[in-house]
mmCIF file of C-alpha atoms in Angstrom:
data_model
loop_
_atom_site.group_PDB
_atom_site.id
_atom_site.type_symbol
_atom_site.label_atom_id
_atom_site.label_comp_id
_atom_site.label_asym_id
_atom_site.label_seq_id
_atom_site.Cartn_x
_atom_site.Cartn_y
_atom_site.Cartn_z
ATOM 1 C CA MET A 1 4.407 15.346 11.892
ATOM 2 C CA VAL A 2 5.476 15.668 8.264
ATOM 3 C CA LYS A 3 3.424 17.917 5.948
ATOM 4 C CA ILE A 4 2.262 16.295 2.694
ATOM 5 C CA GLN A 5 0.786 18.307 -0.147
ATOM 6 C CA LEU A 6 -2.312 16.674 -1.618
ATOM 7 C CA VAL A 7 -4.584 17.286 -4.605
ATOM 8 C CA ASN A 8 -7.959 15.537 -4.461
ATOM 9 C CA ARG A 9 -9.260 15.085 -8.021
ATOM 10 C CA GLY A 10 -11.854 12.649 -6.785
ATOM 11 C CA HIS A 11 -15.034 13.081 -4.814
ATOM 12 C CA GLN A 12 -14.076 11.250 -1.615
ATOM 13 C CA GLN A 13 -13.142 12.660 1.765
ATOM 14 C CA LEU A 14 -9.434 12.998 2.423
ATOM 15 C CA PRO A 15 -7.538 10.113 4.013
ATOM 16 C CA ALA A 16 -7.379 10.378 7.771
ATOM 17 C CA TYR A 17 -6.067 8.455 10.746
ATOM 18 C CA ALA A 18 -8.863 6.559 12.503
ATOM 19 C CA THR A 19 -7.272 6.956 15.945
ATOM 20 C CA PRO A 20 -4.523 9.187 17.385
ATOM 21 C CA GLN A 21 -2.000 6.319 17.254
ATOM 22 C CA SER A 22 -2.975 4.782 13.896
ATOM 23 C CA ALA A 23 -0.019 4.088 11.614
ATOM 24 C CA GLY A 24 -2.016 4.230 8.393
ATOM 25 C CA MET A 25 -4.621 6.467 6.786
ATOM 26 C CA ASP A 26 -7.511 4.773 5.012
ATOM 27 C CA LEU A 27 -7.646 5.132 1.223
ATOM 28 C CA ARG A 28 -11.076 5.083 -0.412
ATOM 29 C CA ALA A 29 -12.181 3.868 -3.835
ATOM 30 C CA ASN A 30 -13.079 6.734 -6.159
ATOM 31 C CA LEU A 31 -15.425 5.066 -8.645
ATOM 32 C CA ASP A 32 -18.166 6.092 -11.070
ATOM 33 C CA GLU A 33 -19.759 2.664 -10.659
ATOM 34 C CA PRO A 34 -19.112 -0.440 -8.526
ATOM 35 C CA VAL A 35 -16.313 -2.791 -9.601
ATOM 36 C CA THR A 36 -16.764 -6.553 -9.236
ATOM 37 C CA LEU A 37 -13.622 -8.535 -8.520
ATOM 38 C CA HIS A 38 -14.046 -12.195 -9.407
ATOM 39 C CA PRO A 39 -11.975 -14.868 -7.625
ATOM 40 C CA MET A 40 -8.263 -14.431 -8.410
ATOM 41 C CA GLU A 41 -8.971 -11.251 -10.396
ATOM 42 C CA ARG A 42 -6.850 -8.144 -9.849
ATOM 43 C CA ARG A 43 -7.741 -4.554 -10.708
ATOM 44 C CA LEU A 44 -6.254 -1.114 -10.264
ATOM 45 C CA ILE A 45 -8.718 0.867 -8.164
ATOM 46 C CA PRO A 46 -8.420 4.667 -8.416
ATOM 47 C CA THR A 47 -8.460 6.955 -5.376
ATOM 48 C CA GLY A 48 -8.489 10.363 -7.074
ATOM 49 C CA LEU A 49 -5.565 11.414 -4.859
ATOM 50 C CA HIS A 50 -2.221 12.904 -5.887
ATOM 51 C CA ILE A 51 0.463 13.656 -3.296
ATOM 52 C CA ALA A 52 3.853 15.341 -3.080
ATOM 53 C CA LEU A 53 6.008 13.729 -0.425
ATOM 54 C CA PRO A 54 9.079 15.492 0.937
ATOM 55 C CA GLU A 55 12.445 14.104 -0.130
ATOM 56 C CA GLY A 56 13.459 11.247 2.157
ATOM 57 C CA TYR A 57 9.915 9.908 2.559
ATOM 58 C CA GLU A 58 7.775 7.263 0.903
ATOM 59 C CA ALA A 59 4.133 6.286 1.193
ATOM 60 C CA GLN A 60 3.390 2.583 1.570
ATOM 61 C CA VAL A 61 0.027 1.236 0.393
ATOM 62 C CA ARG A 62 -0.984 -1.747 2.512
ATOM 63 C CA PRO A 63 -3.999 -4.049 2.842
ATOM 64 C CA ARG A 64 -6.762 -3.479 5.346
ATOM 65 C CA SER A 65 -6.826 -6.413 7.738
ATOM 66 C CA GLY A 66 -10.631 -6.603 7.881
ATOM 67 C CA LEU A 67 -10.964 -6.945 4.093
ATOM 68 C CA ALA A 68 -8.224 -9.571 4.069
ATOM 69 C CA LEU A 69 -9.722 -11.657 6.873
ATOM 70 C CA LYS A 70 -13.412 -11.354 6.031
ATOM 71 C CA HIS A 71 -13.270 -11.283 2.231
ATOM 72 C CA GLY A 72 -9.842 -12.500 1.066
ATOM 73 C CA LEU A 73 -9.119 -9.117 -0.508
ATOM 74 C CA THR A 74 -5.576 -7.809 -0.381
ATOM 75 C CA VAL A 75 -3.149 -5.409 -2.030
ATOM 76 C CA LEU A 76 -1.185 -7.386 -4.587
ATOM 77 C CA ASN A 77 2.139 -5.537 -4.440
ATOM 78 C CA THR A 78 2.171 -5.003 -0.740
ATOM 79 C CA PRO A 79 3.479 -2.742 0.392
ATOM 80 C CA GLY A 80 3.129 -0.683 -2.754
ATOM 81 C CA THR A 81 5.644 2.144 -2.665
ATOM 82 C CA ILE A 82 4.836 5.701 -3.683
ATOM 83 C CA ASP A 83 8.105 7.530 -4.300
ATOM 84 C CA ALA A 84 8.677 11.139 -3.243
ATOM 85 C CA ASP A 85 8.931 12.278 -6.884
ATOM 86 C CA TYR A 86 5.705 10.569 -8.102
ATOM 87 C CA ARG A 87 2.872 12.965 -8.887
ATOM 88 C CA GLY A 88 0.345 10.670 -10.572
ATOM 89 C CA GLU A 89 -2.884 9.379 -9.094
ATOM 90 C CA ILE A 90 -2.585 6.889 -6.265
ATOM 91 C CA GLY A 91 -4.067 3.604 -7.422
ATOM 92 C CA VAL A 92 -4.515 0.467 -5.346
ATOM 93 C CA VAL A 93 -3.869 -2.927 -6.966
ATOM 94 C CA LEU A 94 -6.477 -5.156 -5.328
ATOM 95 C CA ILE A 95 -6.722 -8.916 -5.773
ATOM 96 C CA ASN A 96 -9.568 -11.165 -4.685
ATOM 97 C CA LEU A 97 -8.070 -14.320 -3.179
ATOM 98 C CA SER A 98 -11.436 -15.692 -2.091
ATOM 99 C CA GLN A 99 -13.763 -18.072 -3.920
ATOM 100 C CA ASN A 100 -16.537 -15.465 -4.126
ATOM 101 C CA ASP A 101 -17.061 -12.273 -6.119
ATOM 102 C CA PHE A 102 -16.342 -9.081 -4.198
ATOM 103 C CA VAL A 103 -17.929 -5.764 -5.122
ATOM 104 C CA VAL A 104 -15.850 -2.639 -4.517
ATOM 105 C CA ASN A 105 -18.180 0.309 -4.009
ATOM 106 C CA ASP A 106 -17.492 3.997 -4.414
ATOM 107 C CA GLY A 107 -16.146 5.432 -1.155
ATOM 108 C CA GLU A 108 -15.221 2.046 0.297
ATOM 109 C CA ARG A 109 -12.068 1.937 2.400
ATOM 110 C CA ILE A 110 -9.839 -0.343 0.308
ATOM 111 C CA ALA A 111 -6.317 0.082 1.688
ATOM 112 C CA GLN A 112 -4.244 2.068 4.106
ATOM 113 C CA MET A 113 -1.375 4.430 3.420
ATOM 114 C CA VAL A 114 1.601 4.609 5.789
ATOM 115 C CA ILE A 115 4.081 7.489 5.547
ATOM 116 C CA ALA A 116 7.653 6.403 6.275
ATOM 117 C CA ARG A 117 11.118 7.903 6.228
ATOM 118 C CA CYS A 118 13.471 6.155 3.853
ATOM 119 C CA GLU A 119 17.078 6.493 2.866
ATOM 120 C CA GLN A 120 18.886 5.619 -0.294
ATOM 121 C CA GLY A 121 21.851 3.328 0.086
ATOM 122 C CA GLU A 122 25.170 3.493 -1.657
ATOM 123 C CA LEU A 123 26.321 0.081 -2.880
ATOM 124 C CA VAL A 124 30.006 -0.578 -2.273
ATOM 125 C CA GLU A 125 31.382 -3.566 -4.143
ATOM 126 C CA VAL A 126 33.734 -5.783 -2.099
ATOM 127 C CA ASP A 127 35.357 -9.187 -2.617
ATOM 128 C CA VAL A 128 34.219 -10.768 0.670
ATOM 129 C CA LEU A 129 31.496 -10.070 3.235
ATOM 130 C CA ASP A 130 32.029 -10.279 6.983
ATOM 131 C CA GLU A 131 31.133 -13.562 8.702
ATOM 132 C CA THR A 132 28.013 -13.938 10.870
ATOM 133 C CA GLU A 133 26.516 -16.751 12.922
ATOM 134 C CA ARG A 134 23.756 -17.254 10.341
ATOM 135 C CA GLY A 135 26.065 -17.062 7.347
ATOM 136 C CA GLU A 136 24.343 -18.185 4.163
ATOM 137 C CA GLY A 137 21.417 -19.862 5.939
ATOM 138 C CA GLY A 138 18.359 -19.238 3.792
ATOM 139 C CA TYR A 139 14.587 -19.201 4.131
ATOM 140 C CA GLY A 140 13.446 -21.188 7.153
ATOM 141 C CA HIS A 141 17.034 -21.605 8.328
ATOM 142 C CA THR A 142 16.283 -20.434 11.870
ATOM 143 C CA GLY A 143 13.577 -23.083 12.357
ATOM 144 C CA VAL A 144 9.926 -22.993 13.370
ATOM 145 C CA LYS A 145 10.249 -22.638 17.172
#
């Protein structure tokens, strides 16, 4: 398990895994007052959390499936990437895709954060790429079955 330094400048409990095999930790809204998201409105919701990830890791901010299914609420830039050298507050860009207002309350679980190893790639410019069965087949190329 990787150790992640955290500063909580908010008033919420720390993120935690709900079960021993959960991939993501729940992030909570850190608000002074409720925020109403109107249909198709997007807002940056603060968490009060600041983290320091080890080099070679990222944190991915992802939607919570229950909010998406029941209320049409999702994370707009999913997954949102938190880089290892970022030290600012973690914010969650929520969008309301439903036809009804949604009220985000202080302490509400609004997203989940997944810690993942990542590597940087080195781009090597070439004149030709190797051939594959798929080739240049684009979106939907492999069919629906």
